[in-house]
Short mmCIF file of C-alpha atoms in Angstrom, two decimals:
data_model
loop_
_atom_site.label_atom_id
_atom_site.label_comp_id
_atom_site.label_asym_id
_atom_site.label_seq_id
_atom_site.Cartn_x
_atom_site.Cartn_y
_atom_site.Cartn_z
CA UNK A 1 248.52 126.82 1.38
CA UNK A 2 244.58 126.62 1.47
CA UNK A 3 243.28 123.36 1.25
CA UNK A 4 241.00 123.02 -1.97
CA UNK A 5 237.29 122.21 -1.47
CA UNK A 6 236.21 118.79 -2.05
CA UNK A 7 233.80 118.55 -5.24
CA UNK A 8 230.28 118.23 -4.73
CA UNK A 9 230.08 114.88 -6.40
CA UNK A 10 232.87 113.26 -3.81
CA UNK A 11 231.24 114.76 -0.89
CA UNK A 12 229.24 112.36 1.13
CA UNK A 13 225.85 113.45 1.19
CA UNK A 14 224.50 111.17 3.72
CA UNK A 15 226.76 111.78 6.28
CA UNK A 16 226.54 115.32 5.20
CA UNK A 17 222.42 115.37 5.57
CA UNK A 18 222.43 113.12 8.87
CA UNK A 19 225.38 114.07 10.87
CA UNK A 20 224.13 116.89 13.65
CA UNK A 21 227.35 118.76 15.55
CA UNK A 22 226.44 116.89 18.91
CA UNK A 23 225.44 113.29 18.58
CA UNK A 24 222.41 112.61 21.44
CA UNK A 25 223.07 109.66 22.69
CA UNK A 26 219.86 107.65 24.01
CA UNK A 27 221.26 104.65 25.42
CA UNK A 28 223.08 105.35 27.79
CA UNK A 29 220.16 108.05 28.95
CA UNK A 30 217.90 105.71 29.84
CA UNK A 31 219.83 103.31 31.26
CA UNK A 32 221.74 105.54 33.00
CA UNK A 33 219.92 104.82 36.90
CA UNK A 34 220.22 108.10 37.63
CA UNK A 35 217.53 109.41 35.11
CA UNK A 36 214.13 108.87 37.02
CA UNK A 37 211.82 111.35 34.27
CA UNK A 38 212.14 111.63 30.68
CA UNK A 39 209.84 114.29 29.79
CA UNK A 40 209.05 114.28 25.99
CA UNK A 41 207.43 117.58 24.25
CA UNK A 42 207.53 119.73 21.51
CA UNK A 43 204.55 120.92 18.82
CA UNK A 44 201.44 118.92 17.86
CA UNK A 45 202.24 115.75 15.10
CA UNK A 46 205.51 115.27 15.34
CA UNK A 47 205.63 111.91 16.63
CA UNK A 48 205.78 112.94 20.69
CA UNK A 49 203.80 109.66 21.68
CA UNK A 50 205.55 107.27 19.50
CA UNK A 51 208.57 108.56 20.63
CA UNK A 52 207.55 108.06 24.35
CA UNK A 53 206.28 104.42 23.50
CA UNK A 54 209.52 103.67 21.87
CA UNK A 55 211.93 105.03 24.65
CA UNK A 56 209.42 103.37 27.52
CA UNK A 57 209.59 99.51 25.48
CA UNK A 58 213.61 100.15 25.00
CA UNK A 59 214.56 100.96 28.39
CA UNK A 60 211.91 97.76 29.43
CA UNK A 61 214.00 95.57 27.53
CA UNK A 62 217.09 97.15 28.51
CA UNK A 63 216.09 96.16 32.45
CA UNK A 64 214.35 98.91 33.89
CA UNK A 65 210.97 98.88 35.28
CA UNK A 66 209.32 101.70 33.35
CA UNK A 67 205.90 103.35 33.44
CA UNK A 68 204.78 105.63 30.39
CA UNK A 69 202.29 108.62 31.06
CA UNK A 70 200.00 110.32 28.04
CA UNK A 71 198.75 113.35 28.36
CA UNK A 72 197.51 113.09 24.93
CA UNK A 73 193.86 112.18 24.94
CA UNK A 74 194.37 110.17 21.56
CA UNK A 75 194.42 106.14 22.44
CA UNK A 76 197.56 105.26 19.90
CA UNK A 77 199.80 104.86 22.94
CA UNK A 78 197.29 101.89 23.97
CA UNK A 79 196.75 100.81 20.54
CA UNK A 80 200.60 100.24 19.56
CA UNK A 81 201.15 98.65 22.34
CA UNK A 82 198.40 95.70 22.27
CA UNK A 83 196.09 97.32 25.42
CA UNK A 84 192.57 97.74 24.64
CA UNK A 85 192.52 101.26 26.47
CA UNK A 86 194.61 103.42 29.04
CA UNK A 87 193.15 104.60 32.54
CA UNK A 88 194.36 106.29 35.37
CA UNK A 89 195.93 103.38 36.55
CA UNK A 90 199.00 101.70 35.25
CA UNK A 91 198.22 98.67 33.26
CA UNK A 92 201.39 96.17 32.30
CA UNK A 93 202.21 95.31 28.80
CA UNK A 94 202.36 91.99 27.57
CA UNK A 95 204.60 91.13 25.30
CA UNK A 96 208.13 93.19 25.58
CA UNK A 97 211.09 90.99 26.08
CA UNK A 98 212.05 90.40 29.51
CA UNK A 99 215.11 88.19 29.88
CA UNK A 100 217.13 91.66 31.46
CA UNK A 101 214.52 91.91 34.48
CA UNK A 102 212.49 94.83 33.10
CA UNK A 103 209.00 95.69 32.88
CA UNK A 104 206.89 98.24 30.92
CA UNK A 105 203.48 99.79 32.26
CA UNK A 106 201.57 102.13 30.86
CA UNK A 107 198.41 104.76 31.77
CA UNK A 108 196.87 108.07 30.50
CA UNK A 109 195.81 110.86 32.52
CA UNK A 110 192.34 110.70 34.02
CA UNK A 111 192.15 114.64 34.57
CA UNK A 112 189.13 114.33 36.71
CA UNK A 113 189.97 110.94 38.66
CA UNK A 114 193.38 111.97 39.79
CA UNK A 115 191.50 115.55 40.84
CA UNK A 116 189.15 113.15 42.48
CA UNK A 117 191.63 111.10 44.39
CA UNK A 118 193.41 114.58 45.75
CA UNK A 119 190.41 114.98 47.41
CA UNK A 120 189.88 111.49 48.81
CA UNK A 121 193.28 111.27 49.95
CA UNK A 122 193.70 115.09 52.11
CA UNK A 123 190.27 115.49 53.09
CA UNK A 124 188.11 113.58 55.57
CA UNK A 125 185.33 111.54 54.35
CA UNK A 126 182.45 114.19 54.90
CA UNK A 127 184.05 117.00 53.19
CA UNK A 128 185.52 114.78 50.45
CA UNK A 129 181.56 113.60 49.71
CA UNK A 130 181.07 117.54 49.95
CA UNK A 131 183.56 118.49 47.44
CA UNK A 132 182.65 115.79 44.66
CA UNK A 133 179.38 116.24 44.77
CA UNK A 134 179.42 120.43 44.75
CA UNK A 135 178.41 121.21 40.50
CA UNK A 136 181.07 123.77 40.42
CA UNK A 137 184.00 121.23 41.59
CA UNK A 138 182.58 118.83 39.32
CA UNK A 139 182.45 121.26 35.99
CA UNK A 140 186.30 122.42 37.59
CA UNK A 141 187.57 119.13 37.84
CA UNK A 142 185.95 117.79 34.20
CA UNK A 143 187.47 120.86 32.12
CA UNK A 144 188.48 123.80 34.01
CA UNK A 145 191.20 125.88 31.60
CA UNK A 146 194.56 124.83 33.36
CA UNK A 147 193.32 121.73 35.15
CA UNK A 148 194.99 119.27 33.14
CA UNK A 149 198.55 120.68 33.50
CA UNK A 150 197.77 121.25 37.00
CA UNK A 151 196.56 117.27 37.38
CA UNK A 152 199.23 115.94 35.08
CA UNK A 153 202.21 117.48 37.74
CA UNK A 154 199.82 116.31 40.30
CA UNK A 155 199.91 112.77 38.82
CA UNK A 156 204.11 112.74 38.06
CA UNK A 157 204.60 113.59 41.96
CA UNK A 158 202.41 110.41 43.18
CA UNK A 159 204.48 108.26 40.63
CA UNK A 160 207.83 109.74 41.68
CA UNK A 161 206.73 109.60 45.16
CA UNK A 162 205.81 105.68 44.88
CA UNK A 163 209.31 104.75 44.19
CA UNK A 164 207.70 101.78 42.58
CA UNK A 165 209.33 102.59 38.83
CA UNK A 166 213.09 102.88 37.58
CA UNK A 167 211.95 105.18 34.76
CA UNK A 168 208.85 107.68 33.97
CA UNK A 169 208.16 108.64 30.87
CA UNK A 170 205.16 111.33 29.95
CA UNK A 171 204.38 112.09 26.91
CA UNK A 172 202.78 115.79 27.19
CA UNK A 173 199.90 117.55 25.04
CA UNK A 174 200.76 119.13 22.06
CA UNK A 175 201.63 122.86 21.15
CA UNK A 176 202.93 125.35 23.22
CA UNK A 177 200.74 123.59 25.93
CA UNK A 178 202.89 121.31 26.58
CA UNK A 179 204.81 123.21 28.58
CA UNK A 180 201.79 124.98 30.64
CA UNK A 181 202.45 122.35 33.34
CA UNK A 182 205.77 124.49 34.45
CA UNK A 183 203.51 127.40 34.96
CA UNK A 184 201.05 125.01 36.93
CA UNK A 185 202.10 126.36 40.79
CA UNK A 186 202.69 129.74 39.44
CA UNK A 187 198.74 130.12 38.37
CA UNK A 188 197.89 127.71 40.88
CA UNK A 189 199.49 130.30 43.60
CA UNK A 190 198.18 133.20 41.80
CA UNK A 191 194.40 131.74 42.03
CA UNK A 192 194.18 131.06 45.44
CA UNK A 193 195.84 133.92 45.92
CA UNK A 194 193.63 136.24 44.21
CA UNK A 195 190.68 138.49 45.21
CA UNK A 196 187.85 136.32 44.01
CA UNK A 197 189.13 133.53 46.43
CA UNK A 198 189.90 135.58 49.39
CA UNK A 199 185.98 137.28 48.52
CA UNK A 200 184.78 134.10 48.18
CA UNK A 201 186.04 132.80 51.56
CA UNK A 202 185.44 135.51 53.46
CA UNK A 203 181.87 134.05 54.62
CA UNK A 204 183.66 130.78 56.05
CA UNK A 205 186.24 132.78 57.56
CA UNK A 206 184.02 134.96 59.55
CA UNK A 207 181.67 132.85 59.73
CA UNK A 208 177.14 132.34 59.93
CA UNK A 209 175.30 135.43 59.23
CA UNK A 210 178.01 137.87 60.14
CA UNK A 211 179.91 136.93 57.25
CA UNK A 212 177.17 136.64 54.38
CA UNK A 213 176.32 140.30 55.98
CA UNK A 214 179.91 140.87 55.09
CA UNK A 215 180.00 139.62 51.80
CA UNK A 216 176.17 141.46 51.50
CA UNK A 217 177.26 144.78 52.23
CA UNK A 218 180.42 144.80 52.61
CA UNK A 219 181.37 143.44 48.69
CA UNK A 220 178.10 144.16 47.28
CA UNK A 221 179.15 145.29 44.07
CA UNK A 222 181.73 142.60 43.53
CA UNK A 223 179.02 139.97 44.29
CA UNK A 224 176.21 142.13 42.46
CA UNK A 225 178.65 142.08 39.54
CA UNK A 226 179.46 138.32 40.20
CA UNK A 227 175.58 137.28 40.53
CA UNK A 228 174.49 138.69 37.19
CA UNK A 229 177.70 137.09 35.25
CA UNK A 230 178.04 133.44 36.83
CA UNK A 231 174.28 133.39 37.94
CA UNK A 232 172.96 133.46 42.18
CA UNK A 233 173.20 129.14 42.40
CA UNK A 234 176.49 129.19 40.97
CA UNK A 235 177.92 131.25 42.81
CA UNK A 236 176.29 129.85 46.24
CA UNK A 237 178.06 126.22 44.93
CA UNK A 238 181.62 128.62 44.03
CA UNK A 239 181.50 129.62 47.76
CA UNK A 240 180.65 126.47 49.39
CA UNK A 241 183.33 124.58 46.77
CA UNK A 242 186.04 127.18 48.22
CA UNK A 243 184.85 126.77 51.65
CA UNK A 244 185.57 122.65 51.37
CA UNK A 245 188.72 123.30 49.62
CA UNK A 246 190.08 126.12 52.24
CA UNK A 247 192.18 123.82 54.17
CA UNK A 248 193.55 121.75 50.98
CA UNK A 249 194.41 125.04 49.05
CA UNK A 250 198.14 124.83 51.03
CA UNK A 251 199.01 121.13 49.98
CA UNK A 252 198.31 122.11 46.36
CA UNK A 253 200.77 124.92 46.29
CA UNK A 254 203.09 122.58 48.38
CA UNK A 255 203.15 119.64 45.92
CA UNK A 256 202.77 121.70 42.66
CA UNK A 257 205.74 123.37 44.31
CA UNK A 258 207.53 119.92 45.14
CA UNK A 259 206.90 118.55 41.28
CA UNK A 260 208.07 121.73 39.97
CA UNK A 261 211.59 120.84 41.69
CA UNK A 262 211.26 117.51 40.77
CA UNK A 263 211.34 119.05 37.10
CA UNK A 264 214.51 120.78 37.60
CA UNK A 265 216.25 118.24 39.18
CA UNK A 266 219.33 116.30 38.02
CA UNK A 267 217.63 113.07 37.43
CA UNK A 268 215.04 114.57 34.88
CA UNK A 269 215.57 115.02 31.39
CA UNK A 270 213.91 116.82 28.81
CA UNK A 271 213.49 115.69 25.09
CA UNK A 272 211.96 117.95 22.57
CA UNK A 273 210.50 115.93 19.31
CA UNK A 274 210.35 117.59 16.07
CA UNK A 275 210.49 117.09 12.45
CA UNK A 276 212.39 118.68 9.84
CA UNK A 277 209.78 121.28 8.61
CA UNK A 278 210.24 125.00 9.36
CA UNK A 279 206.88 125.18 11.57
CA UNK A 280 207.86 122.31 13.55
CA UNK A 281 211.64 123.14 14.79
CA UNK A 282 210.77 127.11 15.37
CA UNK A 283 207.92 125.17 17.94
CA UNK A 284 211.41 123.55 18.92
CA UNK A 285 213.41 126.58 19.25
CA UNK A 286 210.71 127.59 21.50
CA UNK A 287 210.67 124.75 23.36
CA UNK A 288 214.32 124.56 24.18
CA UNK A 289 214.51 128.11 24.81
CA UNK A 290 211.96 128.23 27.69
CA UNK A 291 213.24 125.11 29.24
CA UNK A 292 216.49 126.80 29.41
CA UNK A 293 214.97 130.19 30.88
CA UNK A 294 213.13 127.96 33.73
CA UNK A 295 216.25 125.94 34.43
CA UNK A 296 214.59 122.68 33.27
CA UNK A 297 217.40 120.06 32.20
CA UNK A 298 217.39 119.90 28.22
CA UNK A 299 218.89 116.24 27.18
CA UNK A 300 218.56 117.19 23.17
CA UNK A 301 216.28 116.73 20.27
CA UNK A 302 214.97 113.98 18.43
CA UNK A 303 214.45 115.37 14.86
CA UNK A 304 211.64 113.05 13.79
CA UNK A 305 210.55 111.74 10.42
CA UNK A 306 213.69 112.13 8.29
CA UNK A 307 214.21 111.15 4.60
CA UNK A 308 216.51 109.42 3.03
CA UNK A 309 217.52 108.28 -0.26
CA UNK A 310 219.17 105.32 -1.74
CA UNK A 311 220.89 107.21 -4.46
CA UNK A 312 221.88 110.38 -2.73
CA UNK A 313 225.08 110.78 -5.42
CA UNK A 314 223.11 111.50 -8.13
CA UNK A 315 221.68 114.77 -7.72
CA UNK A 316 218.32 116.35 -8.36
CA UNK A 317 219.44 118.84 -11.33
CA UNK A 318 221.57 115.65 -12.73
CA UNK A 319 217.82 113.47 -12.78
CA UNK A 320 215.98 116.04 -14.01
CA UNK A 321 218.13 116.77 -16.79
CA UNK A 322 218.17 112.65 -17.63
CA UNK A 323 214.19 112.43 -17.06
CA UNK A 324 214.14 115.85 -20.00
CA UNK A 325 216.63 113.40 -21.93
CA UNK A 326 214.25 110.93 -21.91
CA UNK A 327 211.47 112.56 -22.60
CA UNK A 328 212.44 114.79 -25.51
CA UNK A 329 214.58 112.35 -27.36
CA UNK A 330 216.25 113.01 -30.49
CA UNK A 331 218.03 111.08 -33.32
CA UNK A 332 221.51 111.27 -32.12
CA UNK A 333 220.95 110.45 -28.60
CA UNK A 334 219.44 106.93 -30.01
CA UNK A 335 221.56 104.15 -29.14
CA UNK A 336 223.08 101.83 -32.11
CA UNK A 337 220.93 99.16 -32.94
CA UNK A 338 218.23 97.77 -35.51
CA UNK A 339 215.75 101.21 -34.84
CA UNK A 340 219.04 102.63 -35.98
CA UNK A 341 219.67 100.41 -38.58
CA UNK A 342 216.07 100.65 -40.57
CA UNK A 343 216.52 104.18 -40.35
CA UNK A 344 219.75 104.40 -41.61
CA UNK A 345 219.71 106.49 -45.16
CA UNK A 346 222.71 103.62 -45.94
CA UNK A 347 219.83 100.50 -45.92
CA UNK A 348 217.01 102.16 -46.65
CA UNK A 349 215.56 100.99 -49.94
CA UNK A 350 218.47 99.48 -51.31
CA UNK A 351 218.52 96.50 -53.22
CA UNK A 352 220.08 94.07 -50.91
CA UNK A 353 217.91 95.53 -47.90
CA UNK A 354 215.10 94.65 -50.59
CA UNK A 355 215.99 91.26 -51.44
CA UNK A 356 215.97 90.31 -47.67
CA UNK A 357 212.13 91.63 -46.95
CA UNK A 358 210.85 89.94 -50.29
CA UNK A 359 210.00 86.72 -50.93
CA UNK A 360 210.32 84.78 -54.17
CA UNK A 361 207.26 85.53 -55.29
CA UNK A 362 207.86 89.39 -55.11
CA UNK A 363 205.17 89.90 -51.40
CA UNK A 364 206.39 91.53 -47.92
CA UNK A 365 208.22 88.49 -46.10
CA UNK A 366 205.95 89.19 -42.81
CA UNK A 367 205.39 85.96 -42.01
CA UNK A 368 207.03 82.43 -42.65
CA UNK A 369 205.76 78.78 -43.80
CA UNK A 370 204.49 78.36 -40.14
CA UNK A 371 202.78 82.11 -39.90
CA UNK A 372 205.79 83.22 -37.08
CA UNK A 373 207.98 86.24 -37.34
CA UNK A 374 211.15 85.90 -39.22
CA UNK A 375 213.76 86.31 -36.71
CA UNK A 376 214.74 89.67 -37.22
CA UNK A 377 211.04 91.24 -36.43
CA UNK A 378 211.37 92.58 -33.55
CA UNK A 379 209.90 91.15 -30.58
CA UNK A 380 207.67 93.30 -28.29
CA UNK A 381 210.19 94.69 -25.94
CA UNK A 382 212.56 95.65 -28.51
CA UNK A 383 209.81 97.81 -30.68
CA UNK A 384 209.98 101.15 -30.71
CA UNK A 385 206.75 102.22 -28.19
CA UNK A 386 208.15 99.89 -25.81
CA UNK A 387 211.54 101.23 -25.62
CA UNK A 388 209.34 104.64 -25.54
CA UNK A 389 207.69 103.13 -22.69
CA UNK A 390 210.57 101.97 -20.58
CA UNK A 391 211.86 105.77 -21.37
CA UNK A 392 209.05 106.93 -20.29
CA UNK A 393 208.97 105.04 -16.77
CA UNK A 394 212.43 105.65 -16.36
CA UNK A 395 211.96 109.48 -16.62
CA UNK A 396 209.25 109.42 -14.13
CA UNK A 397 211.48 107.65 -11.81
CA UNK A 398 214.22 109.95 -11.92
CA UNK A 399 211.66 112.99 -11.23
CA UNK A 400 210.70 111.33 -8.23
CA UNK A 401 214.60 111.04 -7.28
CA UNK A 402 214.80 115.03 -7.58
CA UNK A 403 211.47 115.47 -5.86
CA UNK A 404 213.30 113.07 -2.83
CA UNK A 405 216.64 115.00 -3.40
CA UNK A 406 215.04 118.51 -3.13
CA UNK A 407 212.82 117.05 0.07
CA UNK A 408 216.16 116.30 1.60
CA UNK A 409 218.04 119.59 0.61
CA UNK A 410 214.91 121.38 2.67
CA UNK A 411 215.33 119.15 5.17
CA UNK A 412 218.94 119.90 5.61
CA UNK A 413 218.61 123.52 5.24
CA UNK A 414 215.73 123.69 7.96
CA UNK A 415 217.99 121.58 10.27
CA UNK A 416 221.15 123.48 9.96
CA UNK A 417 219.28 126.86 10.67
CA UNK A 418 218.08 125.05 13.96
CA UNK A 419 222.18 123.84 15.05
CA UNK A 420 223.24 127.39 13.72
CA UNK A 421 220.39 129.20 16.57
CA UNK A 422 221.10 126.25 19.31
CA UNK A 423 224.86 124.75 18.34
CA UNK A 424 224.32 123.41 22.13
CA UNK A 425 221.34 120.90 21.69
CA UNK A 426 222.28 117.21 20.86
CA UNK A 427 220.09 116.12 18.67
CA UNK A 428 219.42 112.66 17.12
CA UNK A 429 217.46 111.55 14.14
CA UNK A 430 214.79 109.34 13.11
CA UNK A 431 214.20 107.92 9.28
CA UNK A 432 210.82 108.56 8.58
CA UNK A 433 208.90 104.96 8.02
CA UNK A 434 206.71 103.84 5.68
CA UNK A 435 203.54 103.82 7.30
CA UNK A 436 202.46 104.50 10.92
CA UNK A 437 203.51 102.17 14.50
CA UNK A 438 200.69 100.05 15.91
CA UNK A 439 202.55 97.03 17.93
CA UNK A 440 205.56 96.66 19.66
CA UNK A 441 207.71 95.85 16.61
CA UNK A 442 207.44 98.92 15.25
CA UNK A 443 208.28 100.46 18.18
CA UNK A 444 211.14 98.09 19.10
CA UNK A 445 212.39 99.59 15.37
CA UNK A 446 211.54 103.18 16.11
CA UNK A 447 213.87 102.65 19.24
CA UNK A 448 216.41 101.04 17.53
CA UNK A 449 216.46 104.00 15.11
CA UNK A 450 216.42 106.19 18.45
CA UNK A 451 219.54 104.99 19.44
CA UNK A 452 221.40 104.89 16.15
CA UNK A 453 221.49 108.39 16.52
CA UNK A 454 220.16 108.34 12.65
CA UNK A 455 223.45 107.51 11.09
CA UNK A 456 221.96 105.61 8.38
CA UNK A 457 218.79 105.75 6.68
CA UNK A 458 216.85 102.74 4.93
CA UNK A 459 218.62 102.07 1.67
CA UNK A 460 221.75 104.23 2.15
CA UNK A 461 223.83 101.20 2.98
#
């Protein structure tokens, strides 16, 4: 025998709304010693940087010694957690309970610092003052298309390679950018691989007058071409900016090369951040489809920015129906009462309904010897506009209900199309707060909520 569906009304809507098919479990990811890089991305306002903050201050106060890395040029990572701004360097936050040993730094990316230290650090002191100071390293290095993906792997390999921190956590740019740093050494290969570099060389490489008669003659319609579209002193500082960089060209392959393994590498894990709008989780479908198609370890999703409801059991079509109730009331759906009563065709203008509301001398009874209402005026809250009022109010509450119940029935909807597409990606969720993080309480809370895998929404206790 088939077993008959359970009625809508005794299902359980919360559970139904916030329970994923694979519970991610956050915990025991970052305190798991084995996980060195948590790697957060996914599309552009969906809560990437909070969520970094949150997992960063939660794994602090769990006992690891954590530093968190934004990408994101926008300073809220500094301002929720009490720093007046982020540099290149990590700077400690105050604050974060300590008592299991932890610690919890934090920095953003300094595209053209960390390009800047590269140099300093594999060339010698003549050619590095001969790089920095070339204009065309210096326009490369402040905003060159690619750069910042390029510095930002560049940056995660010299804080893996410190061993100074338990835990990394980089929060990445938004958008499908976020996941241009895996093609980093690809393009980075295929530049200084390509024909404008090996053109551009050639004059080092061969060396004095030989070579620029090379280049001359040789390439003259490349460099013709070249001259009229980047202009003759730019392309003089192009040439002597390669020429400097020739012998460091091989350690940025190697260590783009090196991070890029670092990326695939059992003690990394990926987290995509989303929220529950269409947009946002087909950024997420892409997101967990090319980290599967590059090998990259996927640890789940956090859907972000959930909503709840206290009152999930009544349902929007039930409130709106009430709120139209309400609104267009009639006679019969009056409730018994004195209204009731001084309409009644049984009262009205009889004699003994007369005698009561006349006085002896044959006037209204509307006030007595000491001017106050008889007893049976009614009082304000008992008059007819303010029982109209409270009607009135209550309807407008119970739209809001079925605007909240229908947000939630999207919500679902969009989520379940997700699971049905990727029934392999734990996911946990996030109720969506009141207003935005800025200190370390709110983040403590967003972690909390991190880790509760989103079991239970405000008010659905």
């Amino acid at each position: 025998m088939s077993r008959r569906p359970e009625p809508a009304q005794d299902r359980d809507p919360v559970r139904e709304h916030l329970s994923p098919g694979r519970a991610l479990e956050i915990d025991p990811l970052i305190e798991n010693p084995d996980t060195r890089i948590v790697v957060c991305c996914g599309s552009g306002g969906v809560g990437k940087t909070t969520t970094a903050a949150a997992l960063g201050l939660r794994a602090a106060e769990r006992g690891r010694k954590v530093v968190v890395l934004t990408i994101d040029p926008a300073r809220r990572l500094a301002q929720s957690m009490g720093i007046d701004s982020l540099d290149n360097t990590p700077r400690r936050v105050k604050g974060i309970d300590d008592s299991a040993g932890g610690e919890l730094h934090a920095m953003m990316l300094d595209m053209k610092r960390t390009f800047d230290e590269i140099v300093e650090a594999h060339a010698d002191p003549e050619r590095a003052a001969a790089i920095l100071g070339n204009p065309f390293y210096q326009s490369l290095s402040a905003g060159f298309a690619g750069t910042q993906e390029y510095m930002a792997m560049e940056k995660l390999g010299q804080l893996r390679s410190r061993d100074e921190w338990d835990l990394i956590v980089v929060d990445t740019p938004p958008s499908r950018s976020a996941l241009d740093f895996l093609d980093a050494p690809k393009r980075l290969g295929s530049f200084l691989d390509g024909k404008l570099i090996r053109v551009l060389l050639a004059p080092a490489k061969m060396g004095g007058r030989a070579g620029m008669k090379f280049l001359n003659v040789g390439m003259s319609m490349m460099t013709g071409a070249l001259g009229k579209v980047l202009g003759g002193q730019l392309l003089r500082d192009v040439q002597t900016f390669v020429a400097a960089m020739d012998s460091m060209f091989g350690g940025f392959r190697t260590r783009a090369d090196a991070t890029y393994k670092l990326l695939q590498a059992p003690g990394t894990a990926f987290l995509v951040v989303a929220a529950p709008e269409r947009d946002a989780l087909r950024e997420a479908a892409y997101f967990v489809e090319r980290l599967a198609s590059e090998d990259m370890p996927l640890a789940g999703l956090v859907l972000n920015r959930v909503h709840g409801s206290g009152a999930v059991r009544l349902s929007a079509e039930r409130a709106l129906a009430a709120a139209e109730n309400l609104e267009d009331a009639r006679i019969v759906d009056q409730p018994d009462g004195k209204a009731g009563l001084r309409n009644s065709p049984d009262t009205y203008g009889s004699s003994e309904s007369s005698a009561r509301n006349v006085t002896d001398g044959g006037s209204p009874a509307t006030e007595d010897a000491e001017g106050a209402a008889p007893e049976d005026e009614p009082t304000d809250h008992t008059t007819p506009d303010g029982e109209r009022s409270v009607e009135r109010l209550t309807a407008g509450l119970l739209r809001l209900h079925a605007e909240r119940m229908q947000l939630l029935e999207r919500e679902r909807r969009t989520r379940d199309r997700f699971t049905a597409l990727h029934p392999e990606v734990a996911m946990t969720e996030v109720a969506a707060l009141p207003g935005d993080v800025h200190d370390l309480a709110g983040l403590r809370d967003i972690g909390e909520r991190l880790a509760a895998g989103g079991t239970e929404l405000p008010g659905t206790a």
